[in-house]
Coordinates of C-alpha atoms in Angstrom, one line a residue:
X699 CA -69.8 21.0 -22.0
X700 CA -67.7 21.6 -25.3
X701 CA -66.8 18.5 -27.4
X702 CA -63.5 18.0 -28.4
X703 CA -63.7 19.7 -31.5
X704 CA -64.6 22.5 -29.9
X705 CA -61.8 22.0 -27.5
X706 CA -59.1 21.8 -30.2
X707 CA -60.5 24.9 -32.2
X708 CA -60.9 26.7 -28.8
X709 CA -57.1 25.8 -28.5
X710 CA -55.7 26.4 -31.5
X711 CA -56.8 30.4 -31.7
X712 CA -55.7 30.8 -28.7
X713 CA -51.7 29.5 -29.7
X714 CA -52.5 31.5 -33.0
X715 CA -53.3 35.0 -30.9
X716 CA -50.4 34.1 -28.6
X717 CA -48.0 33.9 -31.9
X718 CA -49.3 37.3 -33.7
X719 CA -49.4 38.8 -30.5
X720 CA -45.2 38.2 -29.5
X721 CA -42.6 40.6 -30.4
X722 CA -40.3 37.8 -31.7
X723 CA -40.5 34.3 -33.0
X724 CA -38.4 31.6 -31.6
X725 CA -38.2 29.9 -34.3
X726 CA -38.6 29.9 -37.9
X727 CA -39.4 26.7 -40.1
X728 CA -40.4 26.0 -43.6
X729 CA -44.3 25.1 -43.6
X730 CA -45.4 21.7 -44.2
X731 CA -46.4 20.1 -47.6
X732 CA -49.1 21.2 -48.9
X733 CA -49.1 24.2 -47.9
X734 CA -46.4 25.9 -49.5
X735 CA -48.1 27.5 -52.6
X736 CA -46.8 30.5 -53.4
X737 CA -44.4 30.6 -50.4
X738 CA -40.2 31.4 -51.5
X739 CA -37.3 30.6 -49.1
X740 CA -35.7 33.9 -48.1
X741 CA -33.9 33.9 -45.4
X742 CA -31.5 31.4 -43.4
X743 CA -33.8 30.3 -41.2
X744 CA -36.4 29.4 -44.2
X745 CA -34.3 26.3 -45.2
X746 CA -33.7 25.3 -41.6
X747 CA -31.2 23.0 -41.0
X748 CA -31.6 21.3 -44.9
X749 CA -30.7 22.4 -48.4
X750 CA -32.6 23.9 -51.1
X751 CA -36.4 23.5 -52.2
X752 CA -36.3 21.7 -55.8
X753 CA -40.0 22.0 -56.2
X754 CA -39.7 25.8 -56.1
X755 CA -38.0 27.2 -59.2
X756 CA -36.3 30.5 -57.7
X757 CA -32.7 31.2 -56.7
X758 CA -31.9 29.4 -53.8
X759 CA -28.3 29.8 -51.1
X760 CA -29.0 27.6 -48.1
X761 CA -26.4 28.6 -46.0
X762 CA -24.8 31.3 -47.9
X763 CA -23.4 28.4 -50.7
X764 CA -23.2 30.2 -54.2
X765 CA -24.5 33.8 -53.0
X766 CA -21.6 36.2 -54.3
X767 CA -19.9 38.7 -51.8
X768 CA -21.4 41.6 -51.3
X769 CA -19.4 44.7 -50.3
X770 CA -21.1 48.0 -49.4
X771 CA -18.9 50.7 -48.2
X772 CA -22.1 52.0 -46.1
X773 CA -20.7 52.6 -42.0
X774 CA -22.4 51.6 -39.5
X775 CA -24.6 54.1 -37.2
X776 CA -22.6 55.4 -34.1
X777 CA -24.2 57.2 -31.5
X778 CA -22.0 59.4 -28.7
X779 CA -22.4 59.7 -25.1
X780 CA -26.0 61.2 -25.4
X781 CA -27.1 59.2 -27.3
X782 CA -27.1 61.3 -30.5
X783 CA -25.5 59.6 -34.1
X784 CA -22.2 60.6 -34.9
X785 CA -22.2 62.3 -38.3
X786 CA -18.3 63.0 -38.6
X787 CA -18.0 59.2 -38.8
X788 CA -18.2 60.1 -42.7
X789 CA -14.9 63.0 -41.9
X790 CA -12.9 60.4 -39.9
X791 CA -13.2 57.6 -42.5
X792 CA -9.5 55.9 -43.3
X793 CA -8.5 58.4 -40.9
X794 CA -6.2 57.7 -37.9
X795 CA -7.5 57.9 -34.1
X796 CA -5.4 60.1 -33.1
X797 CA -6.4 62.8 -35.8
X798 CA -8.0 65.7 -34.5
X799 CA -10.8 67.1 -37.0
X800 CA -13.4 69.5 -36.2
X801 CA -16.5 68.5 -37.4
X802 CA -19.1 70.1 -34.5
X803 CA -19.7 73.4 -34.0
X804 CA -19.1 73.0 -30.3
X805 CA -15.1 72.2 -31.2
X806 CA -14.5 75.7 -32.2
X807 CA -16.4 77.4 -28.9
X808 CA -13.6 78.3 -26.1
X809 CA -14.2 75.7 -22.7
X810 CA -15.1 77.8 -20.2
X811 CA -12.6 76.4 -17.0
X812 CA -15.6 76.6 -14.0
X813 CA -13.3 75.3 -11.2
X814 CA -9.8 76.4 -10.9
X815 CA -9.1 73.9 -8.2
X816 CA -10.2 70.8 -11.0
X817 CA -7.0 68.3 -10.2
X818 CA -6.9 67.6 -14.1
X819 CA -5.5 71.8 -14.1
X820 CA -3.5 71.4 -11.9
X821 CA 0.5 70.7 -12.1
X822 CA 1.9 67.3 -11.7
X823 CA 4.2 67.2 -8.6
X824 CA 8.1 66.8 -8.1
X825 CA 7.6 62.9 -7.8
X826 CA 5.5 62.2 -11.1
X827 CA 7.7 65.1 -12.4
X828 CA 11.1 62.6 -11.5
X829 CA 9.0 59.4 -12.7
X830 CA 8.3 61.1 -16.2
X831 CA 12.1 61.7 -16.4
X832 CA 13.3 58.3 -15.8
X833 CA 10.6 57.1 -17.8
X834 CA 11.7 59.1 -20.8
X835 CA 15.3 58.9 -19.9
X836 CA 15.4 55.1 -20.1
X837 CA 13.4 54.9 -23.2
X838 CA 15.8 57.9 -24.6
X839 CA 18.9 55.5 -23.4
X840 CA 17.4 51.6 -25.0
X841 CA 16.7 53.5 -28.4
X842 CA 20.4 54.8 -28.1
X843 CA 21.5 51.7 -27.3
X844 CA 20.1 49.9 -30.2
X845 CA 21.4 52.2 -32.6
X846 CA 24.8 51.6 -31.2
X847 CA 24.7 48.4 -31.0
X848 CA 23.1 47.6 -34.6
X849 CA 25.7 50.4 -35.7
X850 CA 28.8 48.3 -34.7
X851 CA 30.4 45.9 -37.1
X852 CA 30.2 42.8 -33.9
X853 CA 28.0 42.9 -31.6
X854 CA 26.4 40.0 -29.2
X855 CA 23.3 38.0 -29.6
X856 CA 20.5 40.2 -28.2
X857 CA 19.4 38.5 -24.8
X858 CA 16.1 36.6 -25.1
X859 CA 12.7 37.4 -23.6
X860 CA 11.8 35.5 -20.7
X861 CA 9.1 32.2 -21.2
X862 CA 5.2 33.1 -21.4
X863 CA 2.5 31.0 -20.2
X864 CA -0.5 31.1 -22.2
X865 CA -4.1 29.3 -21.0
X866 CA -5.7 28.0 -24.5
X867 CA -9.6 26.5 -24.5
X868 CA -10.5 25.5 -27.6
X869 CA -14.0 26.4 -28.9
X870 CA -14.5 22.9 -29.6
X871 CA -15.2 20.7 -26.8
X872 CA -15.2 16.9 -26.6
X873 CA -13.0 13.2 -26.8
X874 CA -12.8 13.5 -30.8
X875 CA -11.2 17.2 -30.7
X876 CA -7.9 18.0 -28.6
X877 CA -7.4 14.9 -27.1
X878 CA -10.2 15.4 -24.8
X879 CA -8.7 17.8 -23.0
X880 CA -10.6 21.3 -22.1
X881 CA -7.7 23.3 -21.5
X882 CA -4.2 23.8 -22.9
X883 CA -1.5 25.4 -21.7
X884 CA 1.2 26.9 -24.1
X885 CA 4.8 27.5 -23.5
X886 CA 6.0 30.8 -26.0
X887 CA 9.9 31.1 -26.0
X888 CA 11.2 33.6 -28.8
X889 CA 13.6 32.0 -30.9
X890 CA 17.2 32.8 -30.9
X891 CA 18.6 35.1 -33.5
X892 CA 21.8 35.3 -35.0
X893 CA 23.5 38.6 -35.0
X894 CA 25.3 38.1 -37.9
X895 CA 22.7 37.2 -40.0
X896 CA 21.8 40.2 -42.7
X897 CA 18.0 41.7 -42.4
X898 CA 15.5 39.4 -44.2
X899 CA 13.1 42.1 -44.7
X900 CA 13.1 45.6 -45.9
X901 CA 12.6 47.9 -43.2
X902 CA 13.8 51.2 -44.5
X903 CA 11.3 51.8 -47.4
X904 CA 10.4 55.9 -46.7
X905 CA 7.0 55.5 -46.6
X906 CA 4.8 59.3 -47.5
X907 CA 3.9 61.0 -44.8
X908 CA -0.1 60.9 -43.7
X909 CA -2.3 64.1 -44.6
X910 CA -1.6 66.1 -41.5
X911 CA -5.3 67.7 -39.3
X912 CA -7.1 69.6 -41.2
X913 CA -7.5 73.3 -40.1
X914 CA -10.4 74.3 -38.1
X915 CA -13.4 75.2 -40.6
X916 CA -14.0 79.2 -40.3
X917 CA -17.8 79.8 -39.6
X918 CA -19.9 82.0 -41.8
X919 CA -22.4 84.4 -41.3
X920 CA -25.4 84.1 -42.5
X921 CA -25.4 85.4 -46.1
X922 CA -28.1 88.3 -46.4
X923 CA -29.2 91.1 -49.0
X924 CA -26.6 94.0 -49.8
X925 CA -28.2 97.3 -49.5
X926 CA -27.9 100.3 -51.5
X927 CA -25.8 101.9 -49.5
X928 CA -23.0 99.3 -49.1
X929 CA -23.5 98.3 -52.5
X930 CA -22.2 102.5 -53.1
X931 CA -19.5 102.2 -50.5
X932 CA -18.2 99.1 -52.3
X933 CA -18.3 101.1 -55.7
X934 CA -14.3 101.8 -56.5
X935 CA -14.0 104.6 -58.6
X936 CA -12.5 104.1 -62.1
X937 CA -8.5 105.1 -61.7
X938 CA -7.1 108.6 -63.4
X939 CA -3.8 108.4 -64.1
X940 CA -1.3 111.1 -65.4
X941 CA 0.5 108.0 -67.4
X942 CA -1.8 105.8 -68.9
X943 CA -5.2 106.3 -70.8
X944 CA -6.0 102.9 -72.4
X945 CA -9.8 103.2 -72.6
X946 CA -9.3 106.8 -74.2
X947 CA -11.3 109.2 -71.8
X948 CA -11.2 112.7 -72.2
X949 CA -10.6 113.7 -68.4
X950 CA -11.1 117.8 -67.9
X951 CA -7.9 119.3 -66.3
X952 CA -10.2 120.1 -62.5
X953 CA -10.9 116.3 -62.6
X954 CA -6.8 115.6 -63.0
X955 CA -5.7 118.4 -60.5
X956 CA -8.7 116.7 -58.1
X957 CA -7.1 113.2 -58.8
X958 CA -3.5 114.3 -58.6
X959 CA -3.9 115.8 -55.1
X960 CA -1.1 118.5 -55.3
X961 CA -3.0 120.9 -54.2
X962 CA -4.4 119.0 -51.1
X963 CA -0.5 119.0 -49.6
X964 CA 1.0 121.0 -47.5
X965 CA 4.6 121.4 -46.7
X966 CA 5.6 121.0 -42.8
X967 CA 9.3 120.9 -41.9
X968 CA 10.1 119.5 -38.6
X969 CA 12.2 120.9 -36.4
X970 CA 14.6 118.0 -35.9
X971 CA 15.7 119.0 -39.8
X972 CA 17.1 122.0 -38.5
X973 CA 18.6 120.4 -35.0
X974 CA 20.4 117.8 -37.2
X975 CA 21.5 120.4 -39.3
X976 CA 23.7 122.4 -36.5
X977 CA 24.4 118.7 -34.9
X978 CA 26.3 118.0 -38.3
X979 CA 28.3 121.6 -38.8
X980 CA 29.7 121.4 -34.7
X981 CA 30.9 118.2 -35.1
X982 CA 32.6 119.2 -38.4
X983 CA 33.9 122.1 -36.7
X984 CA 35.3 120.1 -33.9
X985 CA 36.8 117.3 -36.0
X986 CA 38.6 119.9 -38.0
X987 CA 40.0 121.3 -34.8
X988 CA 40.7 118.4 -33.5
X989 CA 42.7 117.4 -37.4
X990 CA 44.4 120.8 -37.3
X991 CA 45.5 120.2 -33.4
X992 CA 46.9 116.9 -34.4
X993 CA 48.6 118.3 -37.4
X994 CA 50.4 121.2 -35.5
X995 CA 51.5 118.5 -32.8
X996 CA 53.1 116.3 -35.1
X997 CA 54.9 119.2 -37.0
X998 CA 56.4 120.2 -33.4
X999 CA 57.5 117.0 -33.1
X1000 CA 59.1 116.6 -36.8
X1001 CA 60.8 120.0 -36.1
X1002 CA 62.4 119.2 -32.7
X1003 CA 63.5 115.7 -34.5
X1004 CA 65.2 117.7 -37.2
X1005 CA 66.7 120.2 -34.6
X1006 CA 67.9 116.9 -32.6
X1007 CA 69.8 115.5 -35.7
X1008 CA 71.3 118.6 -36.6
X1009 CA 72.5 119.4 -33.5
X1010 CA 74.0 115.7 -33.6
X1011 CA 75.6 116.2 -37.0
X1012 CA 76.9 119.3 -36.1
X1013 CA 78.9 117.8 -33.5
X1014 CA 80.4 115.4 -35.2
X1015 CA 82.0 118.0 -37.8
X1016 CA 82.9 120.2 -35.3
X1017 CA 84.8 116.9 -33.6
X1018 CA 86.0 115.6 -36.9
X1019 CA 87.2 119.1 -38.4
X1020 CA 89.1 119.4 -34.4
X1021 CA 90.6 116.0 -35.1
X1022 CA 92.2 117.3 -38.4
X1023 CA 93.5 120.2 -36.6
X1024 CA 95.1 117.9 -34.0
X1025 CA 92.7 119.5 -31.1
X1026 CA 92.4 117.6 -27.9
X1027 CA 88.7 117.0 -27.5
X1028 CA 87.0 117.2 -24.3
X1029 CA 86.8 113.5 -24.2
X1030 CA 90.4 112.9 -24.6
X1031 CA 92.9 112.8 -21.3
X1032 CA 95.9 112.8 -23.4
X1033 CA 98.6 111.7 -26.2
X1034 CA 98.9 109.2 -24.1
X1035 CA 96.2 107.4 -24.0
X1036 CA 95.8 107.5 -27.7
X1037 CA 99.4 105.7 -28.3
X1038 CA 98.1 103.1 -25.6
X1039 CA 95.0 102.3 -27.6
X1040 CA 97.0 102.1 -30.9
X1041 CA 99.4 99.7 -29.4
X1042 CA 96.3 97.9 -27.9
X1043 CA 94.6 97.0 -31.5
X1044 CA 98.3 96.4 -32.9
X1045 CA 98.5 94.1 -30.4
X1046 CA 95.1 92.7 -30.3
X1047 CA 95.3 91.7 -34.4
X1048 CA 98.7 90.1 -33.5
X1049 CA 97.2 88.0 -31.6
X1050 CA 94.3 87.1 -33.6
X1051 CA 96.8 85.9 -36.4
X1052 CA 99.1 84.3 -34.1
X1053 CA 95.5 82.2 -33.3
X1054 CA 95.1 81.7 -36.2
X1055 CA 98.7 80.2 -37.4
X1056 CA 98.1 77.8 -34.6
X1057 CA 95.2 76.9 -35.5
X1058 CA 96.2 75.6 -39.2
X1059 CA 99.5 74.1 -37.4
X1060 CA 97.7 71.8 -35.2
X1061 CA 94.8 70.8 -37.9
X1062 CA 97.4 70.1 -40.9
X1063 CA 101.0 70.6 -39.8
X1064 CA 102.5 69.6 -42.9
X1065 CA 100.6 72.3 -45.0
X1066 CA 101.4 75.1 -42.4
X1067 CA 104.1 76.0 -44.9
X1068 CA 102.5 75.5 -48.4
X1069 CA 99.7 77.6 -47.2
X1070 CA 101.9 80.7 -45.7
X1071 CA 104.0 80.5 -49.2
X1072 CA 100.7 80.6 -51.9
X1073 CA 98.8 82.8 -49.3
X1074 CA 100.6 85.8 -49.9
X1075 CA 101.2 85.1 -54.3
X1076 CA 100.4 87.9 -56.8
X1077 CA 97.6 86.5 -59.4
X1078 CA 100.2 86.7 -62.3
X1079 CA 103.1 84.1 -60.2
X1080 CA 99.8 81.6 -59.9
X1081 CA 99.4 82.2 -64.1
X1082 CA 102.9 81.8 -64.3
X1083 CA 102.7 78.6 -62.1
X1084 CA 100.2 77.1 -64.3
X1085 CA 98.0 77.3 -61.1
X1086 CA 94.2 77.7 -61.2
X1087 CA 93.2 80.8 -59.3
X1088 CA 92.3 80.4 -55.7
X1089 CA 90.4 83.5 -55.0
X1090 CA 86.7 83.0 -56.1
X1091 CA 84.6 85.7 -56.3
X1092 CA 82.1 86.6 -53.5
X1093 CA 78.9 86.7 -55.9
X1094 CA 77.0 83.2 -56.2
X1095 CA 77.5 81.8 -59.8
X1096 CA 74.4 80.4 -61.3
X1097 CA 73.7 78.4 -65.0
X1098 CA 72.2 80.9 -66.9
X1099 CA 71.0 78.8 -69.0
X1100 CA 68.2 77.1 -65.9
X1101 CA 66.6 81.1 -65.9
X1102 CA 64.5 80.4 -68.4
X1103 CA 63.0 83.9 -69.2
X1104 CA 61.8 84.3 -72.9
X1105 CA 60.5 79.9 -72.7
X1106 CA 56.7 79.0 -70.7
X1107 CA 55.6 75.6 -69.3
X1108 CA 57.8 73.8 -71.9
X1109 CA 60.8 75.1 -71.4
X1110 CA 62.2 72.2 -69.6
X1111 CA 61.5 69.7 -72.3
X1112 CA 63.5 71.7 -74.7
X1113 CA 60.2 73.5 -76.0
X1114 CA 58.4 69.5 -76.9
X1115 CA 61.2 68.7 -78.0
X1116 CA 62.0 65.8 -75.8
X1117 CA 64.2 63.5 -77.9
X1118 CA 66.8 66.2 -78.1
X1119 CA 69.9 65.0 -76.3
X1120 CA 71.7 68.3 -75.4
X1121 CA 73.0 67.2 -72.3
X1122 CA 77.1 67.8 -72.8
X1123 CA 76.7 70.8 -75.2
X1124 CA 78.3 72.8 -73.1
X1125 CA 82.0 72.3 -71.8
X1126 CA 82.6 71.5 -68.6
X1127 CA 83.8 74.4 -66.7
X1128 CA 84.8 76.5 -69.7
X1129 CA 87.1 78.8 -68.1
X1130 CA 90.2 79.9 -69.7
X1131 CA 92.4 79.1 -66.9
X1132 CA 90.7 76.2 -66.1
X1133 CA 91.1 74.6 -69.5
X1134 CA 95.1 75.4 -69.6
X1135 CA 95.4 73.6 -66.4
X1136 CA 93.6 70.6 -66.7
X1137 CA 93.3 70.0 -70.8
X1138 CA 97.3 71.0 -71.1
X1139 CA 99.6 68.3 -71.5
X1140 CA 103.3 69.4 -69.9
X1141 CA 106.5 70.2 -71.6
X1142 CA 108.1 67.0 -70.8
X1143 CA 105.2 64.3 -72.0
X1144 CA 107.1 63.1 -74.8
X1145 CA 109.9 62.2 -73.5
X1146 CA 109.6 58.8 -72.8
X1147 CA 108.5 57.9 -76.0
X1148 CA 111.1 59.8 -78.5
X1149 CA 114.4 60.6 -75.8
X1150 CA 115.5 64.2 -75.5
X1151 CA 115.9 65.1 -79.3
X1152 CA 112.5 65.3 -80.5
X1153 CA 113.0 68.7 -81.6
X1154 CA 116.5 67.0 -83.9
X1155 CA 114.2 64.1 -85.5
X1156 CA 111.7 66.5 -86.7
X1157 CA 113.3 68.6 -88.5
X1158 CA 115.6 66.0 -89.9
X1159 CA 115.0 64.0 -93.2
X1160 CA 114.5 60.8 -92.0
X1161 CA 110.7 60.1 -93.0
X1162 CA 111.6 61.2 -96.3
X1163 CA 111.0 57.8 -98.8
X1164 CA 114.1 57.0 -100.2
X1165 CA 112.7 55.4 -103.6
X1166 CA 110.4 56.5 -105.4
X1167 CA 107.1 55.0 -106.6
X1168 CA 106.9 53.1 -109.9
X1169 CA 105.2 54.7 -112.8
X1170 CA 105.9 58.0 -110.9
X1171 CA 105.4 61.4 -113.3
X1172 CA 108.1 64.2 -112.2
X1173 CA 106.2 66.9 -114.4
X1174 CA 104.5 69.7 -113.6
X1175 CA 100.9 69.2 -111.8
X1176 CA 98.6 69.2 -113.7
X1177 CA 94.9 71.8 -113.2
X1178 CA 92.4 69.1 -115.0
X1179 CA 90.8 65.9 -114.0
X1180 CA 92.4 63.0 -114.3
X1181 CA 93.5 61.4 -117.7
X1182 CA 92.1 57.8 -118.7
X1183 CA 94.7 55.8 -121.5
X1184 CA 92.2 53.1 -122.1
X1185 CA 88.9 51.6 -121.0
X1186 CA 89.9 48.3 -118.8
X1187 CA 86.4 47.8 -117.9
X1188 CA 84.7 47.9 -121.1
X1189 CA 82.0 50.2 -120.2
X1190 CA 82.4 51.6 -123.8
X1191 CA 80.7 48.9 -125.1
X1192 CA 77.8 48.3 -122.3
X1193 CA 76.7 51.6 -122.6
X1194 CA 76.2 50.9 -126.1
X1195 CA 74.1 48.2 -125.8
X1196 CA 72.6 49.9 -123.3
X1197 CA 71.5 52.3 -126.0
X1198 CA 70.7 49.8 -128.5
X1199 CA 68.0 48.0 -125.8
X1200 CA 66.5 51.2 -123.9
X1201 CA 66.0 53.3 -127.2
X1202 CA 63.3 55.7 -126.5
X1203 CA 62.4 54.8 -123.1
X1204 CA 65.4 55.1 -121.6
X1205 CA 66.4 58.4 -123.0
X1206 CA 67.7 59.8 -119.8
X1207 CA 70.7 57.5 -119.9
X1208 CA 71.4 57.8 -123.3
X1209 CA 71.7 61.1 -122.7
X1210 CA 73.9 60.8 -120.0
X1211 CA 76.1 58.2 -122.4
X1212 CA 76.5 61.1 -124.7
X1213 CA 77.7 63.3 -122.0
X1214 CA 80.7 60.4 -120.9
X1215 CA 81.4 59.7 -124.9
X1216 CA 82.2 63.6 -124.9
X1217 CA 83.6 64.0 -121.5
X1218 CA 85.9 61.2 -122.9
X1219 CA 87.2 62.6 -126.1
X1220 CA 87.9 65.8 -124.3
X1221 CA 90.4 64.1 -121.7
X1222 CA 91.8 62.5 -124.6
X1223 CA 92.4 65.4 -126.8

C-alpha cells in the first residue's frame, strides 16, 4: 500500500504530464507568491482579472490602459479556393472591388469553352430579355423624373417611404439595462422634407476620377545569351550620304555609287502610261468636236435670227415707203375704212374730254369755269397776272445741299460744329416768281393811310422846316473836323495835372496830351 504522500506525489505528476501534454491551456493565471522570481506579466491573461504587479518593476498595461496605438499597415494572409495565399492582395490594395487587375499568369491564358451547351453561354430568352427592359426602362424613367422634378422652380413634397419595423436585442441583458426587457422593437419613419428648403450639403463637388485597370502585364521571354551571329545581323552599318560628312571620312567613289544605288535601278514603264495616254488625246478630240458642233449650231441659229429681223425690217419700209406713195396695202379694204377709223379716234378723244369736264363739274362746280379759263393761259398772261406758275416740272426737286458729297461721318453736325445755328440761311423758296408774288406788296396798299395823292404830297414842299435852327451857319461846308471855340469842360487843365502827377511813369499819356495840345492849336489856327 502507498501512504498518502505517495498518493499526492503519484497525483500530482500525473496532472503535471496531463498539462505539458494538451495542445491548449484553459486558463492562464499569475503564479502564487513566492514563486514569482524572475517571472514578467506579458500578456492579458498574466494579470487576470486585476491590475498591475507593483513588486515587479517593468512596464506594465493590464488591460491595454496606457499601451500606445499601434498601426502596422501589414495585410492579413488570404488564401483562394485551393487553398493557396493570395499574393495580388499587395496589387489590389486601396483598390476598388470591381477593378480588374491581372496579377496571375493564368489571367492572360485564353478559357478554353469545353461544353457549348454550358447554360451560362447561352442567350437569355425573350422573357428575361422583356424583364431586363422594364427593369432598365423604369430606372431610366425615376432618374428622369428626378431631374425634372428637382429642375422645376415648384414642385411637391417628395412622398414618404413607407414605416419599417426593426427587431433590436441588446447585448446587454438584465433588470438594470433596458428596462428589463430582451427585445425591442423600433418603429423608422423618414422624416418629412420641405421642398423648398435649399440643399444643406454640397453635393456637386467634381470629385477626380479613380486610376482606371491597369493594362494586362506583357510576358517576357526568358532573357538568354546573344550569339555571334545575331549580334552581326543587328550590326547597322554606318550611313553614307551624298549631303552630309560630319565625322570627315574619306569614302572611295565605288563605295558611293554602291551606297547611292543608281546603278541597281532599272526603268519599267507600264503599259497603262501609254493606255492613259490615247484615253486623254480621244476625249480631247471628241470634246473639240463636240465645241466646234456646238459652235456651228449656234452660228445657224444667230444667222437665221438675223435673216428673220431683216426680213421684218424690210417689211416695214417697203409698207412705210407705200404709205408715202399713197399705195393701198394688202391689208387695207379701202378709203373707206381709213376715214371711219379717223372719225373713230376723233370721236373716241371727244369723249374722253367730255368725261372728263364732267368729272370736274360734279366734284367742284363752281371752279368748272376758273379751271377751263387758266387751263388754256400762255406762261407770259400768268407773269402778267402776277400769278405763280402752275406747271411744275416733271423731274423730282431735291435740297442739294442734304447730298453731302465732298463731307464724311460729320457732315450732319456741320463738320463738329454743332453749336452752329444755320437753320434759316437759306430763303424760303427762293424763286424769282415766287418772291414777286408773295413778298410784293400791291399797287394800292397805301391808300388807306395817305388818300389818292400820295404821288402830290411827295413831291410837294410840305416837310420842308419853315424856320430855321438857332446858331445855324449858311457858309460853305466845311472839309475838316470840327472846330472847338473854348474848353467847357476844363480838360485843359486835368491833363495838366495829370502830367504834373504821372511824370515819368505815365509817359504814354503825356504823350498822348501832347498830341490833343497840338491837335488843338491846329483847329484853332
Amino acid at each position: 500500500l502507498l501512504s498518502q504522500d505517495q498518493l499526492e506525489a503519484e497525483e500530482r505528476s500525473r496532472v503535471q504530464r496531463s498539462q505539458s501534454t494538451a495542445l491548449v491551456s484553459t486558463r492562464r493565471e499569475p503564479p502564487p507568491y513566492g514563486f514569482r522570481k524572475s517571472w514578467v506579466p506579458r500578456a492579458l491573461e498574466d494579470f487576470g482579472d486585476g491590475g498591475a504587479f507593483p513588486e515587479i518593476h517593468v512596464a506594465q498595461f493590464p488591460l491595454e490602459m496606457g499601451r500606445k496605438k499601434r498601426t502596422s499597415n501589414a495585410l492579413a494572409v488570404q488564401v483562394d479556393a485551393e487553398g493557396k495565399i493570395k499574393y495580388d492582395a499587395i496589387a489590389r490594395q486601396g483598390q476598388s472591388k470591381d477593378k480588374v487587375i491581372f496579377s496571375k499568369y493564368t489571367d492572360m491564358l485564353p478559357k478554353e469553352v469545353l461544353n457549348e451547351d454550358d447554360p451560362e453561354l447561352q442567350k437569355p430568352d425573350e422573357e428575361a430579355v422583356n424583364e431586363l427592359t422594364e427593369k432598365t426602362r423604369a430606372a431610366l424613367e425615376k432618374q428622369v423624373s428626378q431631374k425634372i422634378a428637382a429642375a422645376m422652380p415648384v414642385r411637391a413634397a417628395d412622398k414618404l417611404a413607407p414605416a419599417q419595423y426593426i427587431r433590436y436585442t441588446p447585448s446587454q441583458q438584465g433588470l438594470a439595462f433596458n428596462s428589463g426587457a430582451k427585445q425591442r422593437v423600433i418603429r423608422m419613419v423618414e422624416m418629412q422634407k420641405d421642398p423648398m428648403e435649399p440643399p444643406r450639403f454640397k453635393i456637386n463637388k467634381k470629385i477626380p476620377r479613380g486610376p482606371p485597370s491597369p493594362p494586362a502585364p506583357v510576358m517576357h521571354s526568358p532573357s538568354r545569351k546573344m550569339t555571334v551571329k545575331e549580334q552581326q545581323e543587328w550590326k547597322i552599318p554606318p550611313c553614307i550620304s551624298n549631303w552630309k560628312n560630319a565625322k570627315g571620312y574619306t569614302i572611295p567613289l565605288d563605295k558611293r555609287l554602291a551606297a547611292d544605288g543608281r546603278g541597281l535601278q532599272t526603268v519599267h514603264i507600264n503599259e497603262n502610261f501609254a493606255k492613259l495616254a490615247e484615253a486623254l488625246y480621244i476625249a480631247d478630240r471628241k470634246a473639240r468636236e463636240a465645241v466646234e458642233m456646238r459652235a456651228q449650231v449656234e452660228k445657224k441659229m444667230a444667222q437665221k435670227e438675223k435673216e428673220k429681223k431683216e426680213e421684218k425690217l424690210r417689211e416695214l419700209a417697203k409698207m412705210a415707203r407705200d404709205r408715202r406713195a399713197g399705195i393701198k396695202a394688202h391689208g387695207d379694204k379701202g378709203g373707206e375704212d381709213t376715214e371711219v377709223r379717223e372719225r373713230d379716234e376723233i370721236r373716241h378723244e371727244r369723249r374722253k374730254e367730255r368725261q372728263h369736264d364732267r368729272n370736274i363739274s360734279r366734284a367742284a362746280p363752281d371752279k368748272r369755269s376758273k379751271l377751263q379759263r387758266d387751263q388754256d393761259r400762255d406762261i407770259s398772261e400768268l407773269i402778267a397776272l402776277g400769278q405763280p406758275n402752275p406747271r411744275t416740272s416733271s423731274e423730282a426737286q431735291y435740297d442739294q445741299r442734304l447730298f453731302n458729297q465732298n463731307k464724311g461721318m460729320d457732315s450732319g453736325f456741320a463738320g463738329g460744329e454743332d453749336e452752329i445755328y444755320n437753320v434759316y440761311d437759306q430763303p424760303f423758296r427762293g424763286g424769282r416768281d415766287m418772291a414777286q408774288n408773295i413778298y410784293r406788296p400791291s399797287k394800292n396798299a397805301d391808300k388807306d393811310m395817305y388818300g389818292d395823292d400820295l404821288d402830290t404830297l411827295m413831291q410837294s414842299s410840305r416837310f420842308v422846316p419853315d424856320r430855321e435852327f438857332s446858331g445855324a451857319d449858311h457858309g460853305p461846308r466845311r472839309d475838316g473836323p470840327v472846330q472847338f471855340e473854348e474848353d467847357p469842360f476844363g480838360l485843359d487843365k486835368f491833363l495838366e495835372e495829370a502830367k504834373q502827377h504821372g511824370g515819368s511813369k505815365r509817359a504814354s499819356t503825356s504823350g498822348r496830351s501832347k498830341d490833343y495840345d497840338h491837335e488843338k492849336k491846329r483847329r484853332k489856327e
